[in-house]
Amino acid sequence: MYQKQQRSKTMIKKSLMCFAAIFVLVSLSFSTVALRSTEDIAENATIQGIVKEAVTCVPNPLINAKVSAFSVFRGRYDDMTDENGSFSLSVPPGIYVVIARKDGYRQASPILCHVVVARQGEVIDLSFMMKLRILD
C-alpha cells in the first residue's frame, strides 16, 4: 500500500513538472517567438533519437512507438520508430514539447517529456526509455 502511494506521488510530481514545462513553452512562445514569413524559415531543424524498452539490463529498441513534437505556433509533428527504435522529425524553428508513447507502455525514466528549442539547421538528439505497464 505504501509503495503504491509513493508511486502515485512520484507520478503526480513528474506530471506537474511536465505541465510546468508546457506552461513555460507557452509563455516563451507568446513572448519570444515571432511569426516569421516563409523566407525567414529557409531550413528546418531535426529532432531525432531513439526509444528503448527497459525490460532487461540491456534495453531493446521499441518498434512502432509514436514520437510527437508539439508547438503552440507550429502545430504537431509525428513519427513512428523503426526497427532500431529510431525516429526523426523535421520541424520549423521554434519551441517544442516532445513526447513518446505506445499502447501498453509508460515512461521508465523520470523524464516524461523533453522541451527543446529548435534552431534553423540544428540537429537535436533525444532518447526515451519506456517499460510495460504490467511491470509496475
Short mmCIF file of C-alpha atoms in Angstrom, two decimals:
data_model
loop_
_atom_site.label_atom_id
_atom_site.label_comp_id
_atom_site.label_asym_id
_atom_site.label_seq_id
_atom_site.Cartn_x
_atom_site.Cartn_y
_atom_site.Cartn_z
CA MET A 1 0.00 0.00 0.00
CA TYR A 2 2.77 2.41 0.98
CA GLN A 3 4.66 1.70 -2.28
CA LYS A 4 1.55 2.45 -4.36
CA GLN A 5 1.10 5.77 -2.55
CA GLN A 6 4.76 6.65 -3.12
CA ARG A 7 4.48 5.69 -6.79
CA SER A 8 1.34 7.83 -7.14
CA LYS A 9 3.07 10.79 -5.52
CA THR A 10 6.07 10.35 -7.81
CA MET A 11 3.87 10.21 -10.91
CA ILE A 12 2.00 13.33 -9.79
CA LYS A 13 5.30 15.18 -9.30
CA LYS A 14 6.51 14.08 -12.74
CA SER A 15 3.22 15.13 -14.35
CA LEU A 16 3.37 18.52 -12.66
CA MET A 17 6.92 19.02 -13.93
CA CYS A 18 5.80 18.22 -17.48
CA PHE A 19 2.83 20.59 -17.20
CA ALA A 20 5.19 23.27 -15.85
CA ALA A 21 7.42 22.73 -18.88
CA ILE A 22 4.43 23.10 -21.18
CA PHE A 23 3.44 26.31 -19.35
CA VAL A 24 6.96 27.66 -19.87
CA LEU A 25 6.75 26.65 -23.52
CA VAL A 26 3.50 28.56 -24.00
CA SER A 27 4.82 31.59 -22.10
CA LEU A 28 8.05 31.70 -24.10
CA SER A 29 6.17 31.19 -27.34
CA PHE A 30 3.98 34.22 -26.72
CA SER A 31 6.85 36.41 -25.57
CA THR A 32 9.78 35.48 -27.82
CA VAL A 33 8.60 33.62 -30.92
CA ALA A 34 7.51 35.98 -33.63
CA LEU A 35 5.59 34.67 -36.60
CA ARG A 36 8.03 34.51 -39.49
CA SER A 37 7.50 34.61 -43.22
CA THR A 38 8.46 31.66 -45.40
CA GLU A 39 11.66 33.45 -46.47
CA ASP A 40 12.82 33.64 -42.81
CA ILE A 41 12.47 29.88 -42.33
CA ALA A 42 14.63 28.54 -45.13
CA GLU A 43 15.81 25.43 -43.28
CA ASN A 44 14.10 23.23 -40.72
CA ALA A 45 15.63 21.73 -37.59
CA THR A 46 15.81 17.99 -36.98
CA ILE A 47 14.71 16.33 -33.75
CA GLN A 48 15.98 12.77 -33.78
CA GLY A 49 16.73 10.00 -31.36
CA ILE A 50 15.85 6.57 -30.09
CA VAL A 51 13.11 4.98 -27.98
CA LYS A 52 14.11 1.94 -25.96
CA GLU A 53 12.22 -0.67 -23.96
CA ALA A 54 13.56 -1.08 -20.42
CA VAL A 55 12.73 -4.73 -19.79
CA THR A 56 16.19 -6.17 -19.24
CA CYS A 57 19.58 -4.80 -18.20
CA VAL A 58 20.28 -4.13 -21.87
CA PRO A 59 17.41 -2.01 -23.27
CA ASN A 60 15.94 -3.12 -26.59
CA PRO A 61 14.73 -0.79 -29.35
CA LEU A 62 11.00 -0.11 -29.10
CA ILE A 63 9.44 -0.54 -32.53
CA ASN A 64 6.35 1.46 -33.65
CA ALA A 65 6.35 3.93 -30.76
CA LYS A 66 4.84 7.29 -31.72
CA VAL A 67 7.03 10.34 -31.13
CA SER A 68 5.34 13.74 -31.30
CA ALA A 69 6.67 17.28 -31.17
CA PHE A 70 4.10 19.94 -30.18
CA SER A 71 4.43 23.69 -30.69
CA VAL A 72 1.90 26.42 -29.95
CA PHE A 73 2.51 28.23 -33.23
CA ARG A 74 3.85 25.42 -35.40
CA GLY A 75 1.44 22.59 -34.67
CA ARG A 76 2.24 18.90 -34.19
CA TYR A 77 4.78 16.72 -35.95
CA ASP A 78 4.73 12.90 -35.62
CA ASP A 79 6.97 9.98 -36.49
CA MET A 80 6.94 6.25 -35.71
CA THR A 81 10.07 4.48 -34.56
CA ASP A 82 11.63 2.00 -36.96
CA GLU A 83 13.08 -1.48 -36.25
CA ASN A 84 16.04 0.19 -34.48
CA GLY A 85 13.78 2.33 -32.28
CA SER A 86 14.95 5.43 -34.17
CA PHE A 87 12.86 8.46 -35.08
CA SER A 88 13.47 11.70 -36.95
CA LEU A 89 11.26 14.78 -37.12
CA SER A 90 11.88 17.72 -39.44
CA VAL A 91 10.40 20.82 -37.77
CA PRO A 92 10.45 24.57 -38.41
CA PRO A 93 12.47 26.58 -35.86
CA GLY A 94 10.57 27.07 -32.60
CA ILE A 95 9.97 25.71 -29.11
CA TYR A 96 8.62 22.16 -28.86
CA VAL A 97 7.44 19.67 -26.25
CA VAL A 98 8.48 16.19 -27.43
CA ILE A 99 6.87 13.01 -26.10
CA ALA A 100 6.98 9.30 -26.93
CA ARG A 101 4.13 6.87 -26.38
CA LYS A 102 2.98 3.37 -27.22
CA ASP A 103 -0.07 1.46 -26.06
CA GLY A 104 0.71 -0.70 -23.03
CA TYR A 105 3.89 1.24 -22.17
CA ARG A 106 4.79 4.14 -19.90
CA GLN A 107 7.90 6.24 -19.37
CA ALA A 108 10.53 4.35 -17.36
CA SER A 109 12.77 7.36 -16.82
CA PRO A 110 11.88 10.38 -14.70
CA ILE A 111 11.66 12.46 -17.88
CA LEU A 112 8.08 12.39 -19.20
CA CYS A 113 8.74 14.90 -21.97
CA HIS A 114 11.54 16.99 -23.43
CA VAL A 115 11.24 20.74 -24.04
CA VAL A 116 13.56 21.81 -26.85
CA VAL A 117 14.37 24.99 -28.71
CA ALA A 118 14.88 24.04 -32.35
CA ARG A 119 17.02 26.47 -34.33
CA GLN A 120 17.43 26.63 -38.08
CA GLY A 121 19.60 23.76 -39.36
CA GLU A 122 20.16 22.34 -35.86
CA VAL A 123 20.08 18.60 -35.07
CA ILE A 124 18.72 17.74 -31.59
CA ASP A 125 19.30 14.25 -30.17
CA LEU A 126 16.83 12.85 -27.63
CA SER A 127 16.18 9.48 -26.04
CA PHE A 128 13.21 7.92 -24.29
CA MET A 129 13.13 4.85 -22.06
CA MET A 130 9.79 3.04 -21.73
CA LYS A 131 8.56 -0.07 -19.90
CA LEU A 132 5.48 -2.26 -19.94
CA ARG A 133 2.73 -1.06 -17.63
CA ILE A 134 2.28 -4.56 -16.18
CA LEU A 135 5.85 -4.48 -14.80
CA ASP A 136 4.93 -1.80 -12.22
#
